[in-house]
Short mmCIF file of C-alpha atoms in Angstrom, two decimals:
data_model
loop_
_atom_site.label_atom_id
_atom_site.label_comp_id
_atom_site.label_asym_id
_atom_site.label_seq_id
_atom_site.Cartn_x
_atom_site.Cartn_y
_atom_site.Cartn_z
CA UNK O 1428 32.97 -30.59 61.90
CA UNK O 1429 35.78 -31.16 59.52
CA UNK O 1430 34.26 -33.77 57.84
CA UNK O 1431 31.40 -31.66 57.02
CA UNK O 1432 33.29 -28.87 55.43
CA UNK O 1433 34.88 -31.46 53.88
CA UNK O 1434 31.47 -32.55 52.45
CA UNK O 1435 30.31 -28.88 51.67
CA UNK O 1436 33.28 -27.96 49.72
CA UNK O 1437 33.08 -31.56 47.62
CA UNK O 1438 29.34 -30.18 47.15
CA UNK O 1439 30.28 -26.68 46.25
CA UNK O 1440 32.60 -27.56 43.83
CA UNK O 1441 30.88 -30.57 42.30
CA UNK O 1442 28.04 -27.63 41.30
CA UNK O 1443 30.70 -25.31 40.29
CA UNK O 1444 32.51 -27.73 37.96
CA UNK O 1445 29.05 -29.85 36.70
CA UNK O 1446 26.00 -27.20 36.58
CA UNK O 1447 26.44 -27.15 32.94
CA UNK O 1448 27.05 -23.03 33.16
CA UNK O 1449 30.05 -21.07 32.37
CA UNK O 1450 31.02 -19.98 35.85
CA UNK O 1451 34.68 -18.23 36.73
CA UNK O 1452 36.01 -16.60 40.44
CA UNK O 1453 37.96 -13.83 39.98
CA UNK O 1454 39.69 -12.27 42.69
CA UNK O 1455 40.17 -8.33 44.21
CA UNK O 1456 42.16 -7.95 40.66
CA UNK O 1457 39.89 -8.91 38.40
CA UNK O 1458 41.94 -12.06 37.95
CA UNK O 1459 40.50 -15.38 36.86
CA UNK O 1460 41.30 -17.57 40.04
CA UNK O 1461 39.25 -20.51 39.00
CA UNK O 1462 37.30 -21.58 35.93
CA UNK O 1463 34.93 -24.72 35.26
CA UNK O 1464 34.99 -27.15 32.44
CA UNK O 1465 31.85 -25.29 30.69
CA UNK O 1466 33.83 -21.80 30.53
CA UNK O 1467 36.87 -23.75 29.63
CA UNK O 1468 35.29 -24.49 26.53
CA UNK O 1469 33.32 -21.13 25.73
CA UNK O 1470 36.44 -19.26 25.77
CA UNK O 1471 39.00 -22.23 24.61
CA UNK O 1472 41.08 -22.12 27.04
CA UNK O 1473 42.07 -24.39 29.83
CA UNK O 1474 42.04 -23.88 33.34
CA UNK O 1475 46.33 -23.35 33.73
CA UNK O 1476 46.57 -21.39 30.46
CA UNK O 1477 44.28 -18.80 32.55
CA UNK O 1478 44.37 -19.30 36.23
CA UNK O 1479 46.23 -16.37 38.25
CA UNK O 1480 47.54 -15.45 34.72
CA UNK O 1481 44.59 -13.81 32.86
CA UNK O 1482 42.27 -11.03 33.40
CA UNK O 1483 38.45 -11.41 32.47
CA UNK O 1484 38.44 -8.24 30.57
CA UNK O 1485 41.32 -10.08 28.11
CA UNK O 1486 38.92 -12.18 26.67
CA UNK O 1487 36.14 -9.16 26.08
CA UNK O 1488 36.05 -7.47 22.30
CA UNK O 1489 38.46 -4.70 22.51
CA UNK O 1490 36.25 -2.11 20.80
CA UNK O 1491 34.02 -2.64 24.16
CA UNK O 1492 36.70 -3.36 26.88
CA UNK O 1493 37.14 -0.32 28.46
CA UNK O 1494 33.34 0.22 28.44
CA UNK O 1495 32.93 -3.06 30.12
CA UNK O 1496 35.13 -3.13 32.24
CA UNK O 1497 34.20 0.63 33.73
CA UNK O 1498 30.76 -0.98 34.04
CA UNK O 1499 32.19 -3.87 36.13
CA UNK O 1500 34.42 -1.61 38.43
CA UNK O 1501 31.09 0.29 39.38
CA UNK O 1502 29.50 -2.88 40.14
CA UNK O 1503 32.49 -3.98 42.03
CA UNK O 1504 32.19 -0.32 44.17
CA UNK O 1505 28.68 -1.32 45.28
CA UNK O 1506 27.02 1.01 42.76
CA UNK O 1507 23.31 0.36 42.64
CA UNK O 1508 22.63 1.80 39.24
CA UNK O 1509 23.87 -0.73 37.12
CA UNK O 1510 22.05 -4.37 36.69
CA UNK O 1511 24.21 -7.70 37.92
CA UNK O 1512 24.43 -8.96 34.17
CA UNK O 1513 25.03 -7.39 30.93
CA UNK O 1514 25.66 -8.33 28.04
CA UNK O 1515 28.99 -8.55 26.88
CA UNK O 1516 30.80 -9.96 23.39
CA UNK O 1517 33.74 -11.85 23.72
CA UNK O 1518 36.56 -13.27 21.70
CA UNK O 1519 37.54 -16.95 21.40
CA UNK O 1520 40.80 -18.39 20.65
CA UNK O 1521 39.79 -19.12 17.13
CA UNK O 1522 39.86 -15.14 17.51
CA UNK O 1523 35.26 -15.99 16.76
CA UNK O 1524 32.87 -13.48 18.41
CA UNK O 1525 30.68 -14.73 21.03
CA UNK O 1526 27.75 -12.82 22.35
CA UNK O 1527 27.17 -13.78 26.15
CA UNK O 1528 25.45 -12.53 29.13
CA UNK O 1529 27.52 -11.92 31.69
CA UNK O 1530 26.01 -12.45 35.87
CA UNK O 1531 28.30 -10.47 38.14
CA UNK O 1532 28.01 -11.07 42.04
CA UNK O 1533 30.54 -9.97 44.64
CA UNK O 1534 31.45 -11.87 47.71
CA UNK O 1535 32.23 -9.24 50.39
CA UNK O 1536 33.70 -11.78 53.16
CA UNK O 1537 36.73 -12.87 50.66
CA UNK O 1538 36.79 -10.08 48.42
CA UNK O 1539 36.61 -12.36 45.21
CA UNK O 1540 33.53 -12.08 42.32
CA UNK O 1541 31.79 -14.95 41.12
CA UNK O 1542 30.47 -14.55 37.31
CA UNK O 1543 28.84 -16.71 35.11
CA UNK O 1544 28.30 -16.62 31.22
CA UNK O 1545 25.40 -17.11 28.95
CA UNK O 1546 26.03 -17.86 25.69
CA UNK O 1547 23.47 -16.23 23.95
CA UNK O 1548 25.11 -16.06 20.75
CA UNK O 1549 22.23 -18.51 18.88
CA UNK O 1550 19.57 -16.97 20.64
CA UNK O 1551 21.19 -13.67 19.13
CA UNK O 1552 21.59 -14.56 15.92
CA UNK O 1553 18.36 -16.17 15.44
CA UNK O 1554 16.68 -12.71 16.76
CA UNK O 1555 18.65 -10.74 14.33
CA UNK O 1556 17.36 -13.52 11.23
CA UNK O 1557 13.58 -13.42 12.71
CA UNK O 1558 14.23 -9.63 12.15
CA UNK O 1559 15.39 -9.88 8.63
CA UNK O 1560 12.72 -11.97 7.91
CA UNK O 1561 10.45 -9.55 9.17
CA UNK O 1562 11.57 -6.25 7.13
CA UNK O 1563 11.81 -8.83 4.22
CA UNK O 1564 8.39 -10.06 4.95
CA UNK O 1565 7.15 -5.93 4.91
CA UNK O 1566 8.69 -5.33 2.14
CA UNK O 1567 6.93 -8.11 0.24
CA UNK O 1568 3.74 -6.80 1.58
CA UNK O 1569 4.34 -3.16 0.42
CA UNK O 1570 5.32 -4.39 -3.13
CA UNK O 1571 1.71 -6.68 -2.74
CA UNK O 1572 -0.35 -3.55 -2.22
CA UNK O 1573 1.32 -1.76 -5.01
CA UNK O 1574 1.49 -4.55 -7.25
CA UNK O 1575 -2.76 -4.38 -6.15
CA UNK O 1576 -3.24 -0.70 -6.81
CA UNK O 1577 -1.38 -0.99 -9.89
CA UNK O 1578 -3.45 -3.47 -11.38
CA UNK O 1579 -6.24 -1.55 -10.17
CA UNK O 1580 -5.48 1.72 -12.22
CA UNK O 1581 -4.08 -0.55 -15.03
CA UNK O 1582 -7.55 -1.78 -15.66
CA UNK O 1583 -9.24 1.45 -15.06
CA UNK O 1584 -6.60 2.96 -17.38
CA UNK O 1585 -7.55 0.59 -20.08
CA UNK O 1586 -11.33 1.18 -19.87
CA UNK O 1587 -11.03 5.24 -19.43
CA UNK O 1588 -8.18 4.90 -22.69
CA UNK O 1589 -10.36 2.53 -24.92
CA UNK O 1590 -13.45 4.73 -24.25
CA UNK O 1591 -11.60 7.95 -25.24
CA UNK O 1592 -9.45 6.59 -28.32
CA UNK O 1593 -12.00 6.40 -30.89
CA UNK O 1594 -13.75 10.26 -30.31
CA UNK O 1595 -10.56 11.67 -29.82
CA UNK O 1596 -9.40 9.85 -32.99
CA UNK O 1597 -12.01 11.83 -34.53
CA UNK O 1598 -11.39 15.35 -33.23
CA UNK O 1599 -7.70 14.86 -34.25
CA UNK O 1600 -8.75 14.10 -38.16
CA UNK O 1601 -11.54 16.63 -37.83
CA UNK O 1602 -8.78 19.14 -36.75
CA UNK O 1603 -6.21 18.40 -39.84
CA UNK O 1604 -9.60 19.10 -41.95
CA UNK O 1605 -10.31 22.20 -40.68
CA UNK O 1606 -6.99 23.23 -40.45
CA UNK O 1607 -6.47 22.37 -44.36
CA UNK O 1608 -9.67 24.73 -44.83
CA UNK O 1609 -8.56 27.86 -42.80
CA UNK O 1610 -6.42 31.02 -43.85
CA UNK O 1611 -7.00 33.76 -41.55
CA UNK O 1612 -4.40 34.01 -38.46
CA UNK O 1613 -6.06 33.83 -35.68
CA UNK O 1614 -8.79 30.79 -36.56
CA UNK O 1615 -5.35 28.64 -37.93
CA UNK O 1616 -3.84 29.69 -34.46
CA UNK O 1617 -7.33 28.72 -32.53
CA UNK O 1618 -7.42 25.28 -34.51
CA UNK O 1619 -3.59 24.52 -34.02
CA UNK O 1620 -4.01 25.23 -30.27
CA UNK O 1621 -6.58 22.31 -30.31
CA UNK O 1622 -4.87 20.09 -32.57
CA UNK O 1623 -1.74 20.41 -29.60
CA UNK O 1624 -3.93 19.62 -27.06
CA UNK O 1625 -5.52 16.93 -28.81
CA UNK O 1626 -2.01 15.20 -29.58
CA UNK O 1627 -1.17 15.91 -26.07
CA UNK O 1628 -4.40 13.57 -25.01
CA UNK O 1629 -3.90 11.27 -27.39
CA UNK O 1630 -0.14 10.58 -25.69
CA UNK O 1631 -1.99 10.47 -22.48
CA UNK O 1632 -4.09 7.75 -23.72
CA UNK O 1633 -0.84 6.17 -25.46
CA UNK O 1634 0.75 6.25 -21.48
CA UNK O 1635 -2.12 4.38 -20.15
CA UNK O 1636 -2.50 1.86 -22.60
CA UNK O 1637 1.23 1.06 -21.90
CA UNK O 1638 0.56 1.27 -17.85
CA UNK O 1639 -2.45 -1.25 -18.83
CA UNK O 1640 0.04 -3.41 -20.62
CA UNK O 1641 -1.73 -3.62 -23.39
CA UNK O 1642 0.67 -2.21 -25.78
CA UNK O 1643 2.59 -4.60 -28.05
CA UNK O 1644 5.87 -6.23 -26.72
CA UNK O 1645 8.53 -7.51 -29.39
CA UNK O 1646 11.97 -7.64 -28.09
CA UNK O 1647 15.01 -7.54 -29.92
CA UNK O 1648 19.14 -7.86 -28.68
CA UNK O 1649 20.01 -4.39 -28.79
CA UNK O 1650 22.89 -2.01 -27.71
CA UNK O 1651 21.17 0.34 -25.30
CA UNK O 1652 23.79 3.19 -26.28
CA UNK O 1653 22.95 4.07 -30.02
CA UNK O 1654 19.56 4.11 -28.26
CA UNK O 1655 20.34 6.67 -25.90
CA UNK O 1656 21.57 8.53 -28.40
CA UNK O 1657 18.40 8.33 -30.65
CA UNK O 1658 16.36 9.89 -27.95
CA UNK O 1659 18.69 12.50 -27.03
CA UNK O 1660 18.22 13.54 -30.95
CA UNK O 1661 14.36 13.05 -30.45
CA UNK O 1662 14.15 15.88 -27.46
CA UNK O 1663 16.96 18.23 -28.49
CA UNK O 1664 14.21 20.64 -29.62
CA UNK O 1665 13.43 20.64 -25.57
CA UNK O 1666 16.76 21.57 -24.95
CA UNK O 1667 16.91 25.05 -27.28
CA UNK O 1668 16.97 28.41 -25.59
CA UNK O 1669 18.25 26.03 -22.40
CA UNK O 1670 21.55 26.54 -20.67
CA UNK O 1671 20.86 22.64 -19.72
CA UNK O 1672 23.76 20.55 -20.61
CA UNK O 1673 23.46 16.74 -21.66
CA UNK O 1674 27.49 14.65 -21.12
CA UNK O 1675 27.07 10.93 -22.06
CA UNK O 1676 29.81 8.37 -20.70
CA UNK O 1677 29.52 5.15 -21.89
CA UNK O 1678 31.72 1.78 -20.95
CA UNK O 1679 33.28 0.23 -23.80
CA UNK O 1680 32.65 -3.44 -24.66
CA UNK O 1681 29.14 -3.11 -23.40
CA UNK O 1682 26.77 -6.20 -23.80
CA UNK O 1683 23.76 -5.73 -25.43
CA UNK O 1684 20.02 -6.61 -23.79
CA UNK O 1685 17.40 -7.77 -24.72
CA UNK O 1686 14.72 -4.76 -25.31
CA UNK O 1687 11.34 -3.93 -27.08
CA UNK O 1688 12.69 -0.83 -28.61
CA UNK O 1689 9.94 1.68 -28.88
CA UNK O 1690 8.69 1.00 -25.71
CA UNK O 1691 12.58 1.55 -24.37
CA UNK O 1692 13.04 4.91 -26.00
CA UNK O 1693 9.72 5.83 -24.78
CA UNK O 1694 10.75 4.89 -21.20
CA UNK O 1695 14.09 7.01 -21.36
CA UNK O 1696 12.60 9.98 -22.97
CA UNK O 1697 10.06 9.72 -19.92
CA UNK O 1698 12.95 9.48 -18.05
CA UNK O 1699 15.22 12.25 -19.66
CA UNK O 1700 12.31 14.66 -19.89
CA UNK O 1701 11.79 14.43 -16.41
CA UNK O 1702 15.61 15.43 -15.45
CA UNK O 1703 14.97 18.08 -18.38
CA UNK O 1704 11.15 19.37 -16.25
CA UNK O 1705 13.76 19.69 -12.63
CA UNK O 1706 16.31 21.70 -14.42
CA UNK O 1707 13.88 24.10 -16.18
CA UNK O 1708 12.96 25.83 -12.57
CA UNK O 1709 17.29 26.47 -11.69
CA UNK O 1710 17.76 28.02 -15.30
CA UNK O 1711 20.69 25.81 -15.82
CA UNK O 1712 22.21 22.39 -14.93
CA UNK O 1713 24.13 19.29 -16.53
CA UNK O 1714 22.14 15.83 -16.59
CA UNK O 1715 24.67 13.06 -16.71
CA UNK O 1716 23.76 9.82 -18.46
CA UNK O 1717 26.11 6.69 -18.16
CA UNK O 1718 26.06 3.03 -19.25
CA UNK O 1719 27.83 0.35 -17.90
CA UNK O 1720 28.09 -3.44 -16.33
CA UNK O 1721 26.47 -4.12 -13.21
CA UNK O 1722 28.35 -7.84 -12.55
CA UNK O 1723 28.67 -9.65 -15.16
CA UNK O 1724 24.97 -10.76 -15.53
CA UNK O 1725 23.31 -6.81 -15.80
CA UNK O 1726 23.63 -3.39 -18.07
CA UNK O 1727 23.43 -0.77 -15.74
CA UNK O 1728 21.95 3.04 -16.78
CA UNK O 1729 21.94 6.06 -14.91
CA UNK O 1730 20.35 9.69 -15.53
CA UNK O 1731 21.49 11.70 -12.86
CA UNK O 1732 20.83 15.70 -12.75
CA UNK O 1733 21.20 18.55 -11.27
CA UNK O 1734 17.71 20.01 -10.79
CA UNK O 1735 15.80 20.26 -8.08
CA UNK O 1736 15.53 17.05 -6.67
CA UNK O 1737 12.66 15.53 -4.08
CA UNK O 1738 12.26 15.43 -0.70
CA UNK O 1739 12.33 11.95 1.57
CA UNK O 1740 8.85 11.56 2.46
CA UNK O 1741 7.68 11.77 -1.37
CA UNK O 1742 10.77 9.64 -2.68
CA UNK O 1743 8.97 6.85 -2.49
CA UNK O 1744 6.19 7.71 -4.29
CA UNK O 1745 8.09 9.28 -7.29
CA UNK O 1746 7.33 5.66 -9.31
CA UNK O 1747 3.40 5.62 -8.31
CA UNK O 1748 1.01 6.61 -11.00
CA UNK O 1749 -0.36 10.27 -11.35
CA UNK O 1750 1.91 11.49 -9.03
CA UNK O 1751 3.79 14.24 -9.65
CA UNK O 1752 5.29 17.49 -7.93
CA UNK O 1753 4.80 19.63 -11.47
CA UNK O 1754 1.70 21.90 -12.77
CA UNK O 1755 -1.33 19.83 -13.53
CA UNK O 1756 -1.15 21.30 -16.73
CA UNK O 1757 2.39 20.27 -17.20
CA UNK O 1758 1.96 16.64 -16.34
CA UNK O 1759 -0.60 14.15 -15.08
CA UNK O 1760 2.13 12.30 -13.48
CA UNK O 1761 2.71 9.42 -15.91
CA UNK O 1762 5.82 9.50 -16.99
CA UNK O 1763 8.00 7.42 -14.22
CA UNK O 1764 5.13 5.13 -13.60
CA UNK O 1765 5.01 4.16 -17.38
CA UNK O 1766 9.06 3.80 -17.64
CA UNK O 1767 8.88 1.96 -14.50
CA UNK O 1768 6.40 -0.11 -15.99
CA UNK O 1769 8.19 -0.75 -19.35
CA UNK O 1770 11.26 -1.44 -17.51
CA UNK O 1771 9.56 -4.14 -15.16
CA UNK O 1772 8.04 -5.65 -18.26
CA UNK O 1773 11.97 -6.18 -19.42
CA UNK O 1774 12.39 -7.85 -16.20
CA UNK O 1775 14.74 -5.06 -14.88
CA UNK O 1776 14.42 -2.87 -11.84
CA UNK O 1777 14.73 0.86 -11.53
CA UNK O 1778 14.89 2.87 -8.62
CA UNK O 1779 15.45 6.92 -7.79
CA UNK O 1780 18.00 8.35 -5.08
CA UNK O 1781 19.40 11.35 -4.24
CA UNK O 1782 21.76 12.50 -6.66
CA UNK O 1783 25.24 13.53 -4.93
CA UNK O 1784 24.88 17.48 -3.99
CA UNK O 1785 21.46 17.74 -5.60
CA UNK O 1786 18.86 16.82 -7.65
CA UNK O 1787 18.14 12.84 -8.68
CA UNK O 1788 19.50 9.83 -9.83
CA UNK O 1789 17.04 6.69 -12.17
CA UNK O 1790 18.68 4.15 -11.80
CA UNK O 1791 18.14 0.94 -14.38
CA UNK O 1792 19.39 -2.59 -14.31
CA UNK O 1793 18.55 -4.37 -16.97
CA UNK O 1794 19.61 -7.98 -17.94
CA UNK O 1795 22.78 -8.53 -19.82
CA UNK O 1796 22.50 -11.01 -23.17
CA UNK O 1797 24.63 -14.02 -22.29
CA UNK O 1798 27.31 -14.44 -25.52
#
């Protein structure tokens, strides 16, 4: 009889010590009694730094201690509501985080818990990539289907723009004539009223050609701030009668990019007249312009104002063409589209956000030209 316990215990504890898992007995006090080679080295510790000296919890990340260890004490009370393993993340002596799953299972007769770890740290880690790669991967699909529709209503643009160039080329000379002709008040007023909303085509046209891309592209090294400045000359006529305030703040020692400059100004106007369109509705409000380094390899630009800003669900589609939360008769929703579109050409990125307390922020990164 002896010799068989003898035989069982050499059998017992040749699977505790060699089944390859991280397996510790603790006893009544949570106390690590014994530990095996395998959970020696998960938590880097030997057997007589630990034994009788250490509790379990110790080793547990102490942001989730007491939460783990309230879920083991329940266990330990026979509580039926909580699974036998969890998972738990624990802290090495090289003070790394491990991510394990910990198996708890009481033996009544002596009062003492057996629990074994999983290491699932890997496993967990590899999840948390596959997911990465996955939001990554959607992402790349979204800007796939908009890169798509974008070509899509570039070349429509380009047909609908080339068909209408020449006629309305020909109403807008037609118009000067007649114009030059006229005396009487009201026909002048009649003719200038077309003559405006022939111009006001003809810069539709102008939009869509550049959304085509077939507008001409010369770039130059430039300092984006006299630039700036330019177009905030070009719309102060928008700005009369306003109580809409325009503060500049530039960084010194900027470096310059690398720009076509008409199509630039025409992107910030686009983008200046669109803070100027969210103010008009408030009466007043400050748009705040600012240039400066984005590491050392980018020029940063921001046009942030106070107006009255967009909600989350149309955010997103603030960039796509002929969309736009104004009149139909104020806009045909080309503006941001276009800028976007010059911008991308420059190989820079913009993006919109909510400005802090309200309205919007455009947000341009352009690249920096090495010295």
């Amino acid at each position: 009889m002896e010799q068989k316990l003898r035989e069982s215990e050499a059998y017992y504890k040749a699977i505790f010590e060699y089944s390859g898992t991280a397996i510790a007995i603790l006893d009544e006090e949570g106390s690590i009694a014994m530990a095996n080679s395998p959970c020696e080295s998960m938590f880097g510790v030997t057997t007589d730094e630990v034994c009788g000296k250490k509790s379990w919890a110790e080793f547990v990340a102490e942001d989730q201690r007491e939460i783990v260890k309230a879920k083991y004490r329940e266990r330990m009370i026979g509580s039926n509501r909580l699974p036998s393993c969890y998972e738990v993340p624990i802290v090495t002596r090289d003070s790394s985080i491990r991510h394990v799953i910990m198996n708890v299972v009481s033996i009544q007769q002596t009062g003492k818990t057996v629990v074994s770890f999983t290491d699932i740290t890997d496993r967990k880690q590899d999840h948390e990539e596959l997911q990465k790669a996955y939001r990554q991967l959607q992402e790349m699909q979204a800007q796939l289907v908009h890169s798509a529709r974008l070509a899509v209503v570039g070349q429509l643009a380009s047909g609908v723009a080339h068909e209408i160039r020449n006629p309305l080329a020909i109403i807008i000379q037609s118009v000067d004539y007649l114009q030059s002709l006229l005396s009487s008040e009201p026909e002048v007023e009649a003719v200038q009223m077309i003559r405006e909303a022939s111009w006001r085509a003809d810069k539709i046209v102008k939009d869509l050609l550049r959304l085509s891309g077939q507008s001409t592209f010369t770039l130059t090294k430039s300092d984006i701030r006299p630039l700036v400045e330019e177009v905030l000359v070009l719309i102060s006529g928008q700005l009369k009668c306003t109580k809409i305030k325009i503060v500049t703040q530039y960084e010194e020692d900027l470096p310059d990019v690398r720009i076509d400059v008409n199509q630039m100004k025409q992107a910030l106007i686009n983008m200046v007249m669109n803070s100027i369109d969210a103010i008009m509705p408030l009466g007043e409000g400050t748009i705040m312009i600012t240039a400066e380094r984005n590491g050392q390899e980018k020029v940063r630009l921001v046009i942030a104002d106070t107006g009255t800003g967009i909600s989350d669900d149309l955010l997103d589609r603030i960039f796509d063409p002929f969309f736009t939360t104004k009149r139909k008769e104020k806009s045909v929703g080309l503006g941001l589209s276009t800028a976007q579109h010059i911008i991308e050409r420059h190989n820079g990125r913009i993006r919109a956000e909510h400005n802090q307390g309200k309205g919007l922020r455009l947000v341009v990164d352009l690249p920096a030209v090495r010295n």
